[in-house]
Structures are given as structure tokens and as C-alpha cells.
């Protein structure tokens, strides 16, 4: 994004010098026009298709094709194409403002809620186009759950937080009518609450106070509650937008363990600022760099040990971002 | 106690270590102000010159010790406000006192009709009953019809203002687009700026005329008064609840949407419960406004003081506590005036009570929402 130019405090002199050196290396290789939206300290280079061409054996859960997002005149995401494999952890990393959160929010159409956003391209979940005009958003968001950057439990009891989704989808009935006709689902609810909280590794901490307000929990517990809430609707994909960035190290490590466990049954896509975190928990990593471009996408080990792109290497080794 | 307060005030105005000059300037200014206040009560003729002296002293002090004088002036402004409210309260209660002693519980006499005492929620077992209820010439005053008229008008107003106001706030805060919101919000606020006598006049002239012509010969005074007062209370309810709804964090709505809830489900199960403290406060504030409303009610209901028969007859008419004061204060005898002051005390207590309750409700629900029960 343009407002990132000169935003960081790295001195701009290095920018110029690296520019010339990389230009001489890569400048003549392709006819693609050079990207000019770099942050301070970031060199320029052309992105090559094979850097983002990541192949895997299992079928793709999500496949994204030529996704473009504009916020007003701001081109936030440029021609992103990537396929996300099933039952794995995919990390999205990159400096702030690089469009990784925007990309994540496109996967369950949360960007629809931003009026200024314009989205172009295709996202398929199990081969089904989610940007089809006939897509049922309720059904889509049931299948693709989301956990946000700062914990956002509802101001309700812990139990009600978990059963919120199923109740809204009519899977659990606890209203007056349901009780009158003997179709009260309290038992089913109790089971669901316990299962979800256990999956989120929160059950042992809160099982004696399920009726307490969720806002009384600590930040880490709130975030795990949000994960449990998301699991309660039994999604196939879980999107996580820097889920641990507002938490202390202990809470963070709990979330990380949880993410690794979840990848056995769910497809997890996680945005993170923390490169060690991405290296620890993810199976494959996608690197977004300034300007909303997907620069490199490959096995996590490959990205962190031997990246193709000079800019990705610079970013990972902490030269900018 | 008093000395510690004085010391604290002195500290606040003069600072830790006041200079001789500052002490003298502020002291002189305070002295002249107190003297002018005393003069108003004791020797009104001297009040103006002494006040002028205060102004001169303060003006000079402003040049030499501006910080100290500025702090003093803020203190004086605060004290004057509090003092005014206190004096009004004391005066109200003092003026009502003779009527309390002269009539006592008879002020709440329940009227007797042909069929016996008027049914009043079993209160007729406790309260006195009487043939006449409001007859200044005979020295008989019962405030029961006034209180009841106030209750009816406020109830109707509440039934109109609460649902309309909350739904309107929901539309503005959650449904309307940004541009629509910018057009509607000032519109609602203009509603609050229309003088109350204009509402009353419209109610009397247009609504009452329409109803008399088309439906009921006698008119429907309580209903119309309640309707008009309800509309007058609307802006309060709308803008306070809209503020409450807008302050619900967007993260919660996003969370709800990401769970696959529809926008109506989010509104119903997240926004409204989270804003419930503000919404209840809005309704209570609106009701407070409805109770205190005078001119519109006086114009619609007229000066009659009578019990409604049956009790719930909302097509009847009778003065309320407020409109009775407005209609009678000009022509009343000394003893009637005292009774009107009792009505004033009742209003004061009710409205003050409601604002205390609204604050209590707001704080309680907020505490509950933040998880610290």
C-alpha cells in the first residue's frame, strides 16, 4: 500500500543502493513492468510465476485464482493465485499493509461487509465458487470459520457464546416453544459446549463457570473461547487473523499448540506477523510483500531455509518489514 | 471537617505556596463576592455597588494573578450552580410544607362516586375517601386525579416513544447507509428543537379536531396528550439509544457475521443486548421528559380536575400534575398555591428519582456486560 512508503524508520539510502544492485541482476530477465511500491529498505525485483507455483498431492481445499481487491482507489491485493491443501496449516506472512489480512477476509467473504471494497477474481471451496451471486453466505461461513486478531467474545455467558452459532442456524432450540413441545435441546447443547471447549483446550479452566460472562475471562482464554465458538459450528476451514498478536507468550504457545492439533481435522489458514510462529506451526507458507502481491508460496522449510526471491530472504532475515 | 475543606479549596486555588499578593487579591475578590451575596438578602440597595466592586477587584486580579483568579472563577461558577439548585429545592419543600401540615393525607383523598369509593388498586383501604376531590373554594384538594392523569399520559407516551424510538435508533445505527444516516440523524434532532407549545397547539387544533369530527364527540384527550408527549420524547429516546448502539464494538458484529449469523440475528442477539444499558437509560430519560412536559399537556387537556371513570378510560381528560400548576398558579389563592407546591415537590421527586434510576440501571448492566458481576 502506498502509505507504507517511508513509513518505517530504516534509512532510505540502503533502498537506493540495493535497488541498483538487484536491478542489474534481475532487471532484464522478463518484460514485466517493475513494481514501484516498496517499503523502505526493500529492494525491487520481478515476481516470477514459478515462485508461487506450489504443488501438493492432496486435493486443494481452497483454490484462489487472480484475486484482486480495491479499497476505493487503493489496489490492496494484486492477482493473487494460490491453492490451499486440505487438513494442513497454511501461514500467510508479510509486513503490515501487505494485504495478507485482506486476502484472508476474502476467503469467507468478510470483505463484503466493507462497503468501499471491490473484489474481482475467483475463490473456490471444494470446487464451488464462493463469489457466485447465488452463494449462501450463512452456509459459507458455517463451512469457513474465522478467528479475529483481538478476542471478540460476545457479552454473554461462556455457554451462550459457544451455542450462539448452532442456535442461529436452528440446530439447537432452547426457546419457550421448544421447551413447551418437549423439544428442548439443552442436553445436546451441553454436549456441544463440552466438546468444543475440550477441542479448544479450555474445558478444564472453565467447566465450573460456564454461566459466567465471557468478558470476565483473560485474553488468552477469550481467544480460545473464540476458537471454541468457531469449532462449535463444525467448520471445514478455519481462518485465523493474527490470533495470538494480542496475547502474552504463554497464551500464545497454547494457541500455537492448539493450531497444530486442529490441523489434523481442519484446514487452517493463519495470518501472522511472527515469523518464528509461522516456521513452528505451518506446513506451507505464503509470503506477501508490499503492494499486495503474493511473492512466494512453498513448503515452510523451503521458504525459511532457501527462498527463491531475494526480497523474501531479506524479509525473513529481518532486513526490512 | 470544615477546616479541612477550606484548606483543600485554598490549596486548589492558590497552590502550595501562595505569594502575599495572590493571597490578598483572591481574598479581596472572595470577600467582595460574599458581601454582595449577603447584600442581596440583607440590604438589596447596596448589592449592585458591592457587586461592581467585586468585578473591579477581579478584573485587576486578572491582570496581576491570572491563574489564581481563573481558578477562583471556575470555583465560583460551580458553587453558584449548586447553590441555585439547592435553594430551589429548599424553597420548593418549604413552600409545600404549609399544605402538608394543613391537609396531610387528605391530599390523596380518593373520590366517592355513586357506586362507592372509586377503585384505586386497593389503595382505598389505606387512603381517605371524600365526596369532593378538587374544590379550592371549600378548601378540598386531592392530588389523586392529577397523579393518575400524569400516570396515564406518561404510560401512553412511553408506549409510543419506547418502541418507535428503539426501532428508529436500530434503523439509524444498523440498517441505514452512511448517507441516509447523515440525513436522518439531524432530522430527529430537529424534532427536539420544536417548542413544546407548538406540539400542544398542533395536538389540540389538528388531532383533537380530527378525532372529534371523525370518531368521538368528546374527543380523546388523554390519548392525544399521550401521543403528542410521546412524540416529544422520541428524539431523546432515539439519540440516546442510537449512541448506545453505535458504541457496541464492530468486532462483535464481525464475530457474529463470521459465525454465519444474518445481520438481523446479529442485531437482535448481539447489538441490542450489548447496548441494553443505554437503551433502558434512553427510555427512562424519555419517560422523565414525558412526566415533566407541561405546555403541550396544558393545551390539550384543559383545566378540569376530575377522576377518570373507569380508571383506565384514556378518552377522558383531567389536568396532570404539571398542567394543573400551569393553569392555576395565576389565579390561585394562597392555600391553593401551597397545594400546587406539593404537586411541584412530587414532580421533583419523581423526575429526580427517574434520572437516578436510569443511571443505576446503566451502571448495573454495564458492570454485568463487562463480566464483573
JSON list of N, CA and C in Angstrom, two decimals, chain A residues 158-186:
[
{"chain": "A", "resi": 158, "resn": "UNK", "atom": "N", "xyz": [-20.37, -17.98, 28.90]},
{"chain": "A", "resi": 158, "resn": "UNK", "atom": "CA", "xyz": [-19.48, -18.82, 28.12]},
{"chain": "A", "resi": 158, "resn": "UNK", "atom": "C", "xyz": [-20.29, -19.82, 27.32]},
{"chain": "A", "resi": 159, "resn": "UNK", "atom": "N", "xyz": [-21.30, -20.41, 27.97]},
{"chain": "A", "resi": 159, "resn": "UNK", "atom": "CA", "xyz": [-22.15, -21.39, 27.30]},
{"chain": "A", "resi": 159, "resn": "UNK", "atom": "C", "xyz": [-22.83, -20.77, 26.08]},
{"chain": "A", "resi": 160, "resn": "UNK", "atom": "N", "xyz": [-23.41, -19.57, 26.28]},
{"chain": "A", "resi": 160, "resn": "UNK", "atom": "CA", "xyz": [-24.14, -18.94, 25.18]},
{"chain": "A", "resi": 160, "resn": "UNK", "atom": "C", "xyz": [-23.22, -18.54, 24.04]},
{"chain": "A", "resi": 161, "resn": "UNK", "atom": "N", "xyz": [-21.97, -18.22, 24.37]},
{"chain": "A", "resi": 161, "resn": "UNK", "atom": "CA", "xyz": [-21.01, -17.90, 23.32]},
{"chain": "A", "resi": 161, "resn": "UNK", "atom": "C", "xyz": [-20.81, -19.10, 22.40]},
{"chain": "A", "resi": 162, "resn": "UNK", "atom": "N", "xyz": [-20.68, -20.28, 23.01]},
{"chain": "A", "resi": 162, "resn": "UNK", "atom": "CA", "xyz": [-20.44, -21.49, 22.22]},
{"chain": "A", "resi": 162, "resn": "UNK", "atom": "C", "xyz": [-21.68, -21.84, 21.41]},
{"chain": "A", "resi": 163, "resn": "UNK", "atom": "N", "xyz": [-22.85, -21.75, 22.03]},
{"chain": "A", "resi": 163, "resn": "UNK", "atom": "CA", "xyz": [-24.04, -22.24, 21.34]},
{"chain": "A", "resi": 163, "resn": "UNK", "atom": "C", "xyz": [-24.63, -21.18, 20.42]},
{"chain": "A", "resi": 164, "resn": "UNK", "atom": "N", "xyz": [-23.99, -20.02, 20.36]},
{"chain": "A", "resi": 164, "resn": "UNK", "atom": "CA", "xyz": [-24.55, -18.93, 19.54]},
{"chain": "A", "resi": 164, "resn": "UNK", "atom": "C", "xyz": [-24.75, -19.35, 18.08]},
{"chain": "A", "resi": 165, "resn": "UNK", "atom": "N", "xyz": [-23.70, -19.88, 17.48]},
{"chain": "A", "resi": 165, "resn": "UNK", "atom": "CA", "xyz": [-23.78, -20.25, 16.06]},
{"chain": "A", "resi": 165, "resn": "UNK", "atom": "C", "xyz": [-24.83, -21.32, 15.80]},
{"chain": "A", "resi": 166, "resn": "UNK", "atom": "N", "xyz": [-24.72, -22.48, 16.48]},
{"chain": "A", "resi": 166, "resn": "UNK", "atom": "CA", "xyz": [-25.72, -23.53, 16.26]},
{"chain": "A", "resi": 166, "resn": "UNK", "atom": "C", "xyz": [-27.15, -23.03, 16.50]},
{"chain": "A", "resi": 167, "resn": "UNK", "atom": "N", "xyz": [-27.31, -22.16, 17.48]},
{"chain": "A", "resi": 167, "resn": "UNK", "atom": "CA", "xyz": [-28.65, -21.65, 17.75]},
{"chain": "A", "resi": 167, "resn": "UNK", "atom": "C", "xyz": [-29.15, -20.81, 16.59]},
{"chain": "A", "resi": 168, "resn": "UNK", "atom": "N", "xyz": [-28.26, -19.95, 16.07]},
{"chain": "A", "resi": 168, "resn": "UNK", "atom": "CA", "xyz": [-28.66, -19.10, 14.95]},
{"chain": "A", "resi": 168, "resn": "UNK", "atom": "C", "xyz": [-28.95, -19.93, 13.71]},
{"chain": "A", "resi": 169, "resn": "UNK", "atom": "N", "xyz": [-28.30, -21.09, 13.61]},
{"chain": "A", "resi": 169, "resn": "UNK", "atom": "CA", "xyz": [-28.55, -21.93, 12.44]},
{"chain": "A", "resi": 169, "resn": "UNK", "atom": "C", "xyz": [-29.69, -22.91, 12.68]},
{"chain": "A", "resi": 170, "resn": "UNK", "atom": "N", "xyz": [-30.36, -22.75, 13.83]},
{"chain": "A", "resi": 170, "resn": "UNK", "atom": "CA", "xyz": [-31.53, -23.58, 14.10]},
{"chain": "A", "resi": 170, "resn": "UNK", "atom": "C", "xyz": [-31.19, -25.02, 14.46]},
{"chain": "A", "resi": 171, "resn": "UNK", "atom": "N", "xyz": [-29.93, -25.28, 14.83]},
{"chain": "A", "resi": 171, "resn": "UNK", "atom": "CA", "xyz": [-29.57, -26.66, 15.19]},
{"chain": "A", "resi": 171, "resn": "UNK", "atom": "C", "xyz": [-29.85, -26.94, 16.65]},
{"chain": "A", "resi": 172, "resn": "UNK", "atom": "N", "xyz": [-29.88, -25.85, 17.43]},
{"chain": "A", "resi": 172, "resn": "UNK", "atom": "CA", "xyz": [-30.21, -26.03, 18.85]},
{"chain": "A", "resi": 172, "resn": "UNK", "atom": "C", "xyz": [-31.40, -25.13, 19.15]},
{"chain": "A", "resi": 173, "resn": "UNK", "atom": "N", "xyz": [-32.44, -25.73, 19.72]},
{"chain": "A", "resi": 173, "resn": "UNK", "atom": "CA", "xyz": [-33.64, -24.97, 20.08]},
{"chain": "A", "resi": 173, "resn": "UNK", "atom": "C", "xyz": [-33.77, -24.93, 21.58]},
{"chain": "A", "resi": 174, "resn": "UNK", "atom": "N", "xyz": [-33.77, -23.74, 22.13]},
{"chain": "A", "resi": 174, "resn": "UNK", "atom": "CA", "xyz": [-33.97, -23.67, 23.58]},
{"chain": "A", "resi": 174, "resn": "UNK", "atom": "C", "xyz": [-35.04, -22.66, 23.94]},
{"chain": "A", "resi": 175, "resn": "UNK", "atom": "N", "xyz": [-35.77, -22.21, 22.92]},
{"chain": "A", "resi": 175, "resn": "UNK", "atom": "CA", "xyz": [-36.79, -21.20, 23.17]},
{"chain": "A", "resi": 175, "resn": "UNK", "atom": "C", "xyz": [-37.95, -21.75, 23.97]},
{"chain": "A", "resi": 176, "resn": "UNK", "atom": "N", "xyz": [-38.90, -20.86, 24.28]},
{"chain": "A", "resi": 176, "resn": "UNK", "atom": "CA", "xyz": [-40.06, -21.23, 25.07]},
{"chain": "A", "resi": 176, "resn": "UNK", "atom": "C", "xyz": [-40.87, -22.30, 24.35]},
{"chain": "A", "resi": 177, "resn": "UNK", "atom": "N", "xyz": [-41.07, -22.11, 23.05]},
{"chain": "A", "resi": 177, "resn": "UNK", "atom": "CA", "xyz": [-41.88, -23.05, 22.27]},
{"chain": "A", "resi": 177, "resn": "UNK", "atom": "C", "xyz": [-41.26, -24.43, 22.30]},
{"chain": "A", "resi": 178, "resn": "UNK", "atom": "N", "xyz": [-39.92, -24.47, 22.08]},
{"chain": "A", "resi": 178, "resn": "UNK", "atom": "CA", "xyz": [-39.23, -25.76, 22.07]},
{"chain": "A", "resi": 178, "resn": "UNK", "atom": "C", "xyz": [-39.41, -26.46, 23.40]},
{"chain": "A", "resi": 179, "resn": "UNK", "atom": "N", "xyz": [-39.35, -25.68, 24.48]},
{"chain": "A", "resi": 179, "resn": "UNK", "atom": "CA", "xyz": [-39.49, -26.28, 25.79]},
{"chain": "A", "resi": 179, "resn": "UNK", "atom": "C", "xyz": [-40.92, -26.80, 25.99]},
{"chain": "A", "resi": 180, "resn": "UNK", "atom": "N", "xyz": [-41.90, -26.02, 25.50]},
{"chain": "A", "resi": 180, "resn": "UNK", "atom": "CA", "xyz": [-43.30, -26.41, 25.65]},
{"chain": "A", "resi": 180, "resn": "UNK", "atom": "C", "xyz": [-43.58, -27.72, 24.93]},
{"chain": "A", "resi": 181, "resn": "UNK", "atom": "N", "xyz": [-42.99, -27.87, 23.75]},
{"chain": "A", "resi": 181, "resn": "UNK", "atom": "CA", "xyz": [-43.27, -29.07, 22.97]},
{"chain": "A", "resi": 181, "resn": "UNK", "atom": "C", "xyz": [-42.28, -30.18, 23.26]},
{"chain": "A", "resi": 182, "resn": "UNK", "atom": "N", "xyz": [-41.52, -30.02, 24.35]},
{"chain": "A", "resi": 182, "resn": "UNK", "atom": "CA", "xyz": [-40.62, -31.10, 24.74]},
{"chain": "A", "resi": 182, "resn": "UNK", "atom": "C", "xyz": [-39.49, -31.32, 23.75]},
{"chain": "A", "resi": 183, "resn": "UNK", "atom": "N", "xyz": [-39.11, -30.27, 23.03]},
{"chain": "A", "resi": 183, "resn": "UNK", "atom": "CA", "xyz": [-38.00, -30.46, 22.08]},
{"chain": "A", "resi": 183, "resn": "UNK", "atom": "C", "xyz": [-36.79, -29.63, 22.50]},
{"chain": "A", "resi": 184, "resn": "UNK", "atom": "N", "xyz": [-36.68, -29.49, 23.79]},
{"chain": "A", "resi": 184, "resn": "UNK", "atom": "CA", "xyz": [-35.59, -28.70, 24.35]},
{"chain": "A", "resi": 184, "resn": "UNK", "atom": "C", "xyz": [-34.27, -29.41, 24.10]},
{"chain": "A", "resi": 185, "resn": "UNK", "atom": "N", "xyz": [-33.31, -28.68, 23.54]},
{"chain": "A", "resi": 185, "resn": "UNK", "atom": "CA", "xyz": [-32.04, -29.30, 23.18]},
{"chain": "A", "resi": 185, "resn": "UNK", "atom": "C", "xyz": [-30.94, -29.05, 24.21]},
{"chain": "A", "resi": 186, "resn": "UNK", "atom": "N", "xyz": [-31.32, -28.82, 25.47]},
{"chain": "A", "resi": 186, "resn": "UNK", "atom": "CA", "xyz": [-30.31, -28.48, 26.47]},
{"chain": "A", "resi": 186, "resn": "UNK", "atom": "C", "xyz": [-29.20, -29.53, 26.56]}
]
